[in-house]
CSV table of C-alpha atoms and ligand atoms in Angstrom, one decimal:
chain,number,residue,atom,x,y,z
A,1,UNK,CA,-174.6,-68.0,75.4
A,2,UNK,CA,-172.3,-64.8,75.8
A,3,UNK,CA,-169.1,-65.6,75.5
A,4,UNK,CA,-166.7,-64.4,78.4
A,5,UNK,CA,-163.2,-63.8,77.5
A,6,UNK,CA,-160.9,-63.4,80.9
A,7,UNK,CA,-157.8,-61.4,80.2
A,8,UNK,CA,-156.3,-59.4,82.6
A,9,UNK,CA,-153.6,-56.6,82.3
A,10,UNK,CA,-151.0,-59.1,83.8
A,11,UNK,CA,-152.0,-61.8,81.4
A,12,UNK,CA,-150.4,-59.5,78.7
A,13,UNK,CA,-146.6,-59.6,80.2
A,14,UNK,CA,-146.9,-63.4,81.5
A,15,UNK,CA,-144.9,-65.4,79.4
A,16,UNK,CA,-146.4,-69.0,80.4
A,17,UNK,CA,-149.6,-67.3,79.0
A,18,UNK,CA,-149.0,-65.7,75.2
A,19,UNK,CA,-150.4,-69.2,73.6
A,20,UNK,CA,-153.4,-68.7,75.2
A,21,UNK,CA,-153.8,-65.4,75.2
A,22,UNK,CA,-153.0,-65.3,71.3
A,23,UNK,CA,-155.6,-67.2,70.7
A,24,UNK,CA,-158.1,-65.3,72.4
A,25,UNK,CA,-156.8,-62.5,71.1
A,26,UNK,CA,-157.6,-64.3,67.2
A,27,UNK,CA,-160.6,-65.2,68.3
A,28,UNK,CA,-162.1,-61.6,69.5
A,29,UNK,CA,-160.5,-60.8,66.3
A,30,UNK,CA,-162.2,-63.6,63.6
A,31,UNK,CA,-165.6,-62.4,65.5
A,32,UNK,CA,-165.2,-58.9,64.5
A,33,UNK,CA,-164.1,-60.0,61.0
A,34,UNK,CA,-167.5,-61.8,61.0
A,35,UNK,CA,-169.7,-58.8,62.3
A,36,UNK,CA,-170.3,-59.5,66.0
A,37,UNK,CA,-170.1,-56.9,68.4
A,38,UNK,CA,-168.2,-57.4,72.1
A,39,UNK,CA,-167.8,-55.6,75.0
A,40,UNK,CA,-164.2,-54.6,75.4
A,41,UNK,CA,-162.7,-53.0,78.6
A,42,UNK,CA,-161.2,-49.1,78.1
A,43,UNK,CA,-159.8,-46.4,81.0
A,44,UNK,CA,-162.8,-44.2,80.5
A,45,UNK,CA,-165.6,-46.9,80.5
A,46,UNK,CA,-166.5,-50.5,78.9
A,47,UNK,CA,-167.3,-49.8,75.4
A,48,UNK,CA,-169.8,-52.0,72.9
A,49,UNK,CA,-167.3,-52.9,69.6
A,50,UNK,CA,-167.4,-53.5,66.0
A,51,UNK,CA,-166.1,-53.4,63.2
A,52,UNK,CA,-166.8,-49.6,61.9
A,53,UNK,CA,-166.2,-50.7,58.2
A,54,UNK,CA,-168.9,-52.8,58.6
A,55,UNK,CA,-173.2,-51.0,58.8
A,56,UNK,CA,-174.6,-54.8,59.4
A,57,UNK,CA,-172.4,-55.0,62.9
A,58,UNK,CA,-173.1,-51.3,63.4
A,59,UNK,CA,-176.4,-52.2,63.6
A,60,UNK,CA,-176.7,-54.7,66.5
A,61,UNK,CA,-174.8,-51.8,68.3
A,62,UNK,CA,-177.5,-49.5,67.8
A,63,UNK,CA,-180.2,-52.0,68.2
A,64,UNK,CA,-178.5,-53.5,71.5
A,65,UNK,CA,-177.9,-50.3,73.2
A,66,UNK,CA,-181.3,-48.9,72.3
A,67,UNK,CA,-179.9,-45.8,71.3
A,68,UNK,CA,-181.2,-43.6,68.6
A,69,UNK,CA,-179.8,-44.0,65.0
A,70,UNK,CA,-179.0,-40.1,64.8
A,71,UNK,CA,-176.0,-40.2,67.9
A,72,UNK,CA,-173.1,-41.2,65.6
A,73,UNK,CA,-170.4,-43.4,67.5
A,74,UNK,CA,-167.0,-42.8,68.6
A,75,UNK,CA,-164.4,-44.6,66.3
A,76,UNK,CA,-161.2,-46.5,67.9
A,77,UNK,CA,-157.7,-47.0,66.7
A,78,UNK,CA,-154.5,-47.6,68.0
A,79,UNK,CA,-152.2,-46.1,65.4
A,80,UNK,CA,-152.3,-42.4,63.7
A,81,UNK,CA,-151.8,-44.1,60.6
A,82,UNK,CA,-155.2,-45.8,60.4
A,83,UNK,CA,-156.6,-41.9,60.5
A,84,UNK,CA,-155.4,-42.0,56.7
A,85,UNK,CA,-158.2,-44.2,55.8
A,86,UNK,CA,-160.8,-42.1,56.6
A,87,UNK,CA,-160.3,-38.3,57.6
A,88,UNK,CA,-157.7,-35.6,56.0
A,89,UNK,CA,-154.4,-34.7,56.4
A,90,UNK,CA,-154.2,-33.7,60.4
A,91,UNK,CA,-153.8,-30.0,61.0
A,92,UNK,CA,-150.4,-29.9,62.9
A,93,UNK,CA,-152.3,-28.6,65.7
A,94,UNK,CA,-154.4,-31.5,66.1
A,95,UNK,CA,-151.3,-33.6,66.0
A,96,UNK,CA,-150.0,-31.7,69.3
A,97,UNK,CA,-152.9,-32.6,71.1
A,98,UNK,CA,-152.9,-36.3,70.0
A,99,UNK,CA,-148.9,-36.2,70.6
A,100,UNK,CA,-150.1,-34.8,74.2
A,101,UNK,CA,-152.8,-36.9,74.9
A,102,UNK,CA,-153.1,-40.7,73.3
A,103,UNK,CA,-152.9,-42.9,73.9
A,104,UNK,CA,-155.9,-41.6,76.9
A,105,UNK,CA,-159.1,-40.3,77.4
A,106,UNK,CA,-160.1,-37.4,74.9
A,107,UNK,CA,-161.5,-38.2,71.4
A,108,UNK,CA,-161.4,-35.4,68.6
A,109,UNK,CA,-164.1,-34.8,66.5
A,110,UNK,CA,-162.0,-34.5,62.7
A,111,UNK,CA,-163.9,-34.1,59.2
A,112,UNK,CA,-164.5,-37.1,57.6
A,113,UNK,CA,-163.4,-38.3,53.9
A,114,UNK,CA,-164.5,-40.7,51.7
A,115,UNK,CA,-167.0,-43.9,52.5
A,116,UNK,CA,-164.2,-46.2,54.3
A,117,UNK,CA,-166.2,-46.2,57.4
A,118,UNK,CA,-169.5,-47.3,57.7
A,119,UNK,CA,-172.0,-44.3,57.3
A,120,UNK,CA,-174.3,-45.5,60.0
A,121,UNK,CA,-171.4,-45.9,62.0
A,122,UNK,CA,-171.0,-42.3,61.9
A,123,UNK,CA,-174.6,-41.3,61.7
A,124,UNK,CA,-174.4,-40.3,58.2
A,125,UNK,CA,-172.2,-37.2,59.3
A,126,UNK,CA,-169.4,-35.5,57.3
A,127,UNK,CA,-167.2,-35.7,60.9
A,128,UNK,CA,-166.0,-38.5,62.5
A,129,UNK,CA,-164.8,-38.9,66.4
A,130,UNK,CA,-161.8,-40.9,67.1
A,131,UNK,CA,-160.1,-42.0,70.3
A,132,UNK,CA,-156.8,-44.2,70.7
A,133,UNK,CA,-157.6,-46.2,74.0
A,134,UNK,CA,-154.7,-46.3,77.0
A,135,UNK,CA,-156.4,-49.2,78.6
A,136,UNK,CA,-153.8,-52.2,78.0
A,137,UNK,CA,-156.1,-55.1,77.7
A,138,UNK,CA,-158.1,-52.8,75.2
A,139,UNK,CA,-154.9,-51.4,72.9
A,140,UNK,CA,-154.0,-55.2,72.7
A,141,UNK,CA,-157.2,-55.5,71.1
A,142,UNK,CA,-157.5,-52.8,68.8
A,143,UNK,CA,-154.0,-53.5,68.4
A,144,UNK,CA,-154.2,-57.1,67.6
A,145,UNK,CA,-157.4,-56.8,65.4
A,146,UNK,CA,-156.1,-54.2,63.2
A,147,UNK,CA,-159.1,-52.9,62.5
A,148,UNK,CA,-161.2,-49.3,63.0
A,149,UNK,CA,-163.8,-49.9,66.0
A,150,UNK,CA,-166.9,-48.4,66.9
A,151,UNK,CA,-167.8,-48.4,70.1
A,152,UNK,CA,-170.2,-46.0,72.4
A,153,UNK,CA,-170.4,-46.8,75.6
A,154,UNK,CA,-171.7,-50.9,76.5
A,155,UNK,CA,-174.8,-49.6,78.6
A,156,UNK,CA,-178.0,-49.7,77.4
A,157,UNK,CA,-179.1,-46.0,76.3
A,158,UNK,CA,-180.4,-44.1,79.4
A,159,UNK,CA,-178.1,-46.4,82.3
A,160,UNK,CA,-175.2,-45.2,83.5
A,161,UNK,CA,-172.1,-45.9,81.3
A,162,UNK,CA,-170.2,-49.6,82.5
A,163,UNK,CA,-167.0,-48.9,84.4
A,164,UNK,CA,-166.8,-53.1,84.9
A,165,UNK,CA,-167.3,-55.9,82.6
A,166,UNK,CA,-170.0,-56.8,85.4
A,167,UNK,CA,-172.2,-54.1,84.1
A,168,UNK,CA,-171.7,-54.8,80.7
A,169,UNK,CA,-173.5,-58.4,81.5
A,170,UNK,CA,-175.8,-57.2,83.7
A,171,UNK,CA,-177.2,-54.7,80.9
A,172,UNK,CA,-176.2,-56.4,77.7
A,173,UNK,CA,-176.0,-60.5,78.1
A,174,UNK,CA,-177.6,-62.0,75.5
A,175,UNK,CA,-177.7,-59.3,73.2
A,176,UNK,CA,-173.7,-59.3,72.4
A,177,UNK,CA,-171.8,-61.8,70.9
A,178,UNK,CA,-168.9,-61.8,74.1
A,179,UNK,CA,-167.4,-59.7,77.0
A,180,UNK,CA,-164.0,-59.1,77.6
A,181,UNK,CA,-163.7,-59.3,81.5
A,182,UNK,CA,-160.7,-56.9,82.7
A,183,UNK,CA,-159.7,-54.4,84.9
A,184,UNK,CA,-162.6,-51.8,85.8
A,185,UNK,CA,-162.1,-48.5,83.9
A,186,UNK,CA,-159.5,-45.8,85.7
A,187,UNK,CA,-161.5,-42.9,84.9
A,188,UNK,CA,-165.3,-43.9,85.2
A,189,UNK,CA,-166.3,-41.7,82.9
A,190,UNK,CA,-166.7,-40.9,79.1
A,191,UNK,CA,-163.7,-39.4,77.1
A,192,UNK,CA,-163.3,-35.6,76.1
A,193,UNK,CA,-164.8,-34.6,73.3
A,194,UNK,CA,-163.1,-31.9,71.7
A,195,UNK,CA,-165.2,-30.6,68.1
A,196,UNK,CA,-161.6,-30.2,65.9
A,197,UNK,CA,-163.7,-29.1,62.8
A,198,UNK,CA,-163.3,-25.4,63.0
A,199,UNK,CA,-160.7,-23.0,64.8
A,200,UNK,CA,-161.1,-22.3,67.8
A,201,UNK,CA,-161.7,-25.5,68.5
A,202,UNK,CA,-164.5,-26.8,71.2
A,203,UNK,CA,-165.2,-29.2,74.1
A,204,UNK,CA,-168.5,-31.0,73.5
A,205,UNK,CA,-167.9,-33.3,76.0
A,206,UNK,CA,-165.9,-32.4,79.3
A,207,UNK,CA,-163.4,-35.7,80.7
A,208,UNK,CA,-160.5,-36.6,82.4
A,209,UNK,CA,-158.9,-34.0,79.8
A,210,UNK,CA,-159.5,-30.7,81.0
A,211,UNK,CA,-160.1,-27.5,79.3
A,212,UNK,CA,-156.8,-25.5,80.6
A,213,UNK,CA,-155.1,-28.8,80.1
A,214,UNK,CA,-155.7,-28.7,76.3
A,215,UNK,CA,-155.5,-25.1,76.3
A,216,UNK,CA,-151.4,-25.4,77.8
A,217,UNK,CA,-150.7,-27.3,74.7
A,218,UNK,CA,-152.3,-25.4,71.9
A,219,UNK,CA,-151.0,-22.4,73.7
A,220,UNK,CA,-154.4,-21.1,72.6
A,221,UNK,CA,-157.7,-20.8,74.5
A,222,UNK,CA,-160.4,-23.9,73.8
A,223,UNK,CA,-164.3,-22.8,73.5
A,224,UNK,CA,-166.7,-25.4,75.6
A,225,UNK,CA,-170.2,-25.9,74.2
A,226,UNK,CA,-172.6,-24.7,76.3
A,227,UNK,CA,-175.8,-26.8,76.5
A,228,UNK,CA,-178.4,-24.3,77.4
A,229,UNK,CA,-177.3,-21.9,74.8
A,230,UNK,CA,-175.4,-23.6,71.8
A,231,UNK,CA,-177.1,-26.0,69.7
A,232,UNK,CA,-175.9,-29.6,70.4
A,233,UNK,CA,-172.6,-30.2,68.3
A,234,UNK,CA,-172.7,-34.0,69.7
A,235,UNK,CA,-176.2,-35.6,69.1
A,236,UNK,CA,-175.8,-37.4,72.2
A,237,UNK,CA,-176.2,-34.4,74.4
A,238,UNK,CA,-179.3,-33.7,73.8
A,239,UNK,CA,-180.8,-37.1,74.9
A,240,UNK,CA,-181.2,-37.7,78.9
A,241,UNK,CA,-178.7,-40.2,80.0
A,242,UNK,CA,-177.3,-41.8,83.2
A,243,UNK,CA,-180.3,-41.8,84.9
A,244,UNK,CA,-181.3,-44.0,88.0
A,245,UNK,CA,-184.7,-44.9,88.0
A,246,UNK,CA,-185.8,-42.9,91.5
A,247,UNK,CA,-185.8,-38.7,91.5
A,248,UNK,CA,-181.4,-38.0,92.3
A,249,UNK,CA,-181.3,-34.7,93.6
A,250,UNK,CA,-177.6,-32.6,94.1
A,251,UNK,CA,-176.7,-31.6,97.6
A,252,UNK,CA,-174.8,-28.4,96.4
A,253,UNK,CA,-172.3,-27.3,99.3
A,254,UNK,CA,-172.5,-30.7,100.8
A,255,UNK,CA,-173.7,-32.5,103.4
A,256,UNK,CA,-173.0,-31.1,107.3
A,257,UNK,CA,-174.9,-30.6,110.5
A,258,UNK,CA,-177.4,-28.2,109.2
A,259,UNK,CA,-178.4,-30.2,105.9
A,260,UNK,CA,-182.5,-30.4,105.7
A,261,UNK,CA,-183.5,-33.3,103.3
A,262,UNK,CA,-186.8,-32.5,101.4
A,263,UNK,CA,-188.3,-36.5,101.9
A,264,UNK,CA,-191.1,-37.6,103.2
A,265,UNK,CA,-191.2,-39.9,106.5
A,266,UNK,CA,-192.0,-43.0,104.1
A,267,UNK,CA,-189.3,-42.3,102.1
A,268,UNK,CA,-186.3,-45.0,102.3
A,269,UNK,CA,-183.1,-42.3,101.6
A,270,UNK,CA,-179.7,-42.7,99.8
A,271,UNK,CA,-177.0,-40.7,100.0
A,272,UNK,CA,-173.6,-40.7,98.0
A,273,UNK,CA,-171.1,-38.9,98.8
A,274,UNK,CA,-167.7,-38.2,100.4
A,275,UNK,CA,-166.4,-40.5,103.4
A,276,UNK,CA,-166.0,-37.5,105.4
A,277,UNK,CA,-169.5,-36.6,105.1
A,278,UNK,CA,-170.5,-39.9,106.8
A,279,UNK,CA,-170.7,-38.8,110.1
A,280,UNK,CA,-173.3,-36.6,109.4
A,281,UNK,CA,-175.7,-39.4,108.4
A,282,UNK,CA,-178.5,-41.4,110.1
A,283,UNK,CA,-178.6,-45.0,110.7
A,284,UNK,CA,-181.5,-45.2,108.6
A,285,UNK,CA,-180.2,-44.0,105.4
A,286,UNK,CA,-178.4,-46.2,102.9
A,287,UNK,CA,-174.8,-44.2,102.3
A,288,UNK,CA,-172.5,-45.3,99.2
A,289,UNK,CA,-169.0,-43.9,99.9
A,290,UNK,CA,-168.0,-41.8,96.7
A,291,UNK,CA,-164.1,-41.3,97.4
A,292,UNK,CA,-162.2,-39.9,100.2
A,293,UNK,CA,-162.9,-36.6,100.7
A,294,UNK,CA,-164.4,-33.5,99.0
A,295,UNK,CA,-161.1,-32.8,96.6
A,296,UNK,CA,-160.9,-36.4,95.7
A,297,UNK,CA,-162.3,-36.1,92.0
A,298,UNK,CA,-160.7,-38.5,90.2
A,299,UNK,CA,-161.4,-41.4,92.6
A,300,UNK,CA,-165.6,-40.1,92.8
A,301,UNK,CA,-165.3,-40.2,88.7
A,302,UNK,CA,-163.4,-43.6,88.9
A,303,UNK,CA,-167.1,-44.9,91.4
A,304,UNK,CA,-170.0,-42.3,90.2
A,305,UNK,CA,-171.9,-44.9,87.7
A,306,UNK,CA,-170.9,-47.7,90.1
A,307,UNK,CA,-172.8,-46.0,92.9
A,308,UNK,CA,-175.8,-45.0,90.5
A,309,UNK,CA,-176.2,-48.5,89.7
A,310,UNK,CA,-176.3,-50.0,92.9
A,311,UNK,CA,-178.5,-47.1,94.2
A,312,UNK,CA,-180.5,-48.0,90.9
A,313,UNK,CA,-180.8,-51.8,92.1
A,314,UNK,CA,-181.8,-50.8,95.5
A,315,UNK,CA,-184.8,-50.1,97.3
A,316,UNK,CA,-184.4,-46.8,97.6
A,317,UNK,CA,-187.0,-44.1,96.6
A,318,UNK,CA,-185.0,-41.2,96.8
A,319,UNK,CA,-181.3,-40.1,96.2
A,320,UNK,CA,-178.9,-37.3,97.0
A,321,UNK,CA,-175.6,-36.8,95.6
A,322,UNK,CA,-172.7,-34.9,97.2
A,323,UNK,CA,-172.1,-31.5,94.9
A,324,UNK,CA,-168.2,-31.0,94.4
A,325,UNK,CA,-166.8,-27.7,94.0
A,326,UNK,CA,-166.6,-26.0,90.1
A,327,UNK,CA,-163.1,-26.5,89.6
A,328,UNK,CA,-161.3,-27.7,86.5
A,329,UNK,CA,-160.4,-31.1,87.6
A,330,UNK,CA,-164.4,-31.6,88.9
A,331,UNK,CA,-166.1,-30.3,85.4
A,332,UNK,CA,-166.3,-33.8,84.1
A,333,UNK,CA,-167.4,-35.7,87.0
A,334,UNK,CA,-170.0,-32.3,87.8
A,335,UNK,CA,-171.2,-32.6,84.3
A,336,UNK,CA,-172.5,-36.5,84.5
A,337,UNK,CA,-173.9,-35.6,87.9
A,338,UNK,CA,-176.0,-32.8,86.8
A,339,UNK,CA,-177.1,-34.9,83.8
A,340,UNK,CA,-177.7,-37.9,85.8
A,341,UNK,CA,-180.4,-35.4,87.9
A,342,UNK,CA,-181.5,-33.8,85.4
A,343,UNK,CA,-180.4,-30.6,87.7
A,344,UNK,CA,-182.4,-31.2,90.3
A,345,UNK,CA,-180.5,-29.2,93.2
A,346,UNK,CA,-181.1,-28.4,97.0
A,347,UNK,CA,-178.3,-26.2,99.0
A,348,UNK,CA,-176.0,-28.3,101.7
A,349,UNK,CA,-177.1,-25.9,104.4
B,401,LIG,O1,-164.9,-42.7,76.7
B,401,LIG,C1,-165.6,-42.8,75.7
B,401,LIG,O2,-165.6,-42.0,74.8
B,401,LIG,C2,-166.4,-44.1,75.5
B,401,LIG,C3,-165.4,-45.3,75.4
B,401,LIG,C4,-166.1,-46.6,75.1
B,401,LIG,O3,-164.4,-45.0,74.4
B,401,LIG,N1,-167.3,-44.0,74.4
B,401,LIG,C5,-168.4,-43.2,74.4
B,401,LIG,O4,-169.1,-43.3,73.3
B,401,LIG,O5,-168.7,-42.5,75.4
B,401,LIG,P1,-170.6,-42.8,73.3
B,401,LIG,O6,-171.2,-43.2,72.0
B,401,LIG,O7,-171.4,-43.2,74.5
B,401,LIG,O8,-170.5,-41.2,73.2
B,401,LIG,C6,-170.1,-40.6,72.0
B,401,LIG,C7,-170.4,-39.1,72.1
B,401,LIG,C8,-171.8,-38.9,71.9
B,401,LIG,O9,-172.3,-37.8,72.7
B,401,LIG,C9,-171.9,-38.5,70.4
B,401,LIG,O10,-173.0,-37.7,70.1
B,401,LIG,C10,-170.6,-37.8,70.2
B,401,LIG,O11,-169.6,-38.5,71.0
B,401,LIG,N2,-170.1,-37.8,68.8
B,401,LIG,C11,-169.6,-38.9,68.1
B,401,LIG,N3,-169.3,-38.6,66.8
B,401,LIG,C12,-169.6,-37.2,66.7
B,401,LIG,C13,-169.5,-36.3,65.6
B,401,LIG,N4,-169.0,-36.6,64.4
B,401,LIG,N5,-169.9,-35.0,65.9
B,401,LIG,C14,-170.3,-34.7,67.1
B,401,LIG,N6,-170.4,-35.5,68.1
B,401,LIG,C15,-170.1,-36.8,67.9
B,402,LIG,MG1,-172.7,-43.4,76.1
């Protein structure tokens, strides 16, 4: 049985509650001590945990999730000082952006030192990628545990990532030890990765942390991986990922009056996108409201992989996806959409 540990962010501040919470706290904590691996809640999406000093617990991450032993995890802390342990002495520029920026949704790729950390953990790499969580729930448990964390994403390898403890158990029961049922995830997608190992330094991975955002602070400009051209600095981008199980196809421009859908007659349609864009579809398609309107980007992160999955669980045999305008607060959430379709694309018309 997977155990299912309730704590809210509330639960943290009430004070008829800190017995009990203390004690689930110890006991999240004596589990990891002992190699088990639980989903835990964070503000990008629900990751799978472990103990990253420990290859044994490692293991059931990789072999839970599916995913291939060569796509090294991201590592989570809640204090600088546990960086000592395991990467050197941070350039001072480094230190800006983590001053900037954690605890919260980037991780930074650093070089990694001696053989503290697991080297499956890290996919027997000479970097290491660490994040400092925001998520309150989360930081109380990296916090309370005291201990370095692996953690990739709680999906199994190919789903979309798990923005709710919900789909965490709906991919993983049985094959983690517990699930630590919060809040649902304020970004809804994957942290920044920014490659910190040479100078100029590079965005494998675009998130909530943006590109000119980063660039303000290091008052210096930020190189982005390109995937068609570059080869892939992060060993997860090379593998599909996200993916629903019917063809998802980008409606670039939008949906509006003129918008010709290549389907079939027999062909049950979804659509997801904007509330604004509902008026201009039929009865007979299923429609998943993204967010508001076409500038609301944050708030269609915050749903994307929610919508995926239900789309996913329906009985749909063909999606389309609203296609947001290339701006700097949309490169995240444009990214996971394009990689979700495999860049499939049609023009809004
Ligand atoms: O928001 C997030 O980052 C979530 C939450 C749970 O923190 N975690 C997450 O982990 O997305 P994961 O394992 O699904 O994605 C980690 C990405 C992969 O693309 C991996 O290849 C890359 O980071 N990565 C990790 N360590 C790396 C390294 N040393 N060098 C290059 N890429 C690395
Ligand atoms: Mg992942």
């Amino acid at each position: 049985m997977t155990k299912i540990w309730k704590i809210t962010e509330a639960d943290l501040t009430n004070a008829d509650n800190q017995e009990a919470l203390l004690e689930q706290l110890e006991e999240i904590k004596i589990a990891f001590t002992y190699g088990e691996i639980i989903g835990i809640p964070t503000e990008t999406v629900y990751g799978l945990a472990a103990d990253a000093r420990n290859s044994e617990a490692i293991n059931k991450i990789f072999s839970a999730k599916g995913r291939p032993g060569d796509n090294p995890l991201i590592i989570h802390i809640h204090d600088i000082s546990q960086l000592e342990d395991f990467t050197a002495v941070l350039d001072e520029r480094v230190l800006s952006l983590m001053e900037a920026f954690w605890p919260g949704p980037i991780s930074f790729i650093l070089p990694l030192t001696g053989d503290y950390l697991s080297s499956t953990a890290v996919a027997e790499l000479d970097s290491v990628a660490v994040r400092m969580p925001s998520h309150p729930v989360g930081r109380k448990i990296l916090q309370h545990a005291d201990m370095p964390l692996a953690a990739p994403s709680a999906n199994i390898s190919g789903k979309p990532s798990p923005t709710n403890a919900q789909h965490v158990i709906d991919d993983l029961e049985d094959r983690v030890y517990g699930v630590v049922d919060s809040e649902s995830a304020i970004y809804g997608i994957e942290s920044t990765v920014l490659d910190c190992t040479q100078f100029p330094y590079r965005i494998a991975r675009p998130g909530a942390v943006t590109k000119e955002q980063l660039e303000a602070v290091l008052e210096s400009a930020v190189d982005t991986v390109s995937s068609q051209t570059d080869k892939p600095i992060s060993p997860g981008m090379k593998y599909k990922h996200y993916a629903p199980s019917q063809p998802l196809i980008v409606i670039e421009g939008g949906i509006n009056n003129n918008t010709k859908l290549p389907v079939e007659r027999t062909q049950k349609v979804g659509i997801i996108a904007p509330e604004t864009s509902r008026e201009f579809i039929g009865e007979d398609i299923q429609f998943i409201s993204l967010c508001r309107d076409r500038n609301s980007y944050r708030e269609a992160a915050r749903n994307l992989y929610s919508a995926l999955r239900i789309m996913d669980n329906s009985d749909v045999d063909i999606i389309f996806i609203h296609g947001f305008d290339k701006v700097p607060e949309s490169e995240g959430l444009m990214n996971r959409i394009y990689k979700a379709t495999g860049n499939e694309v049609i023009q809004g018309g």
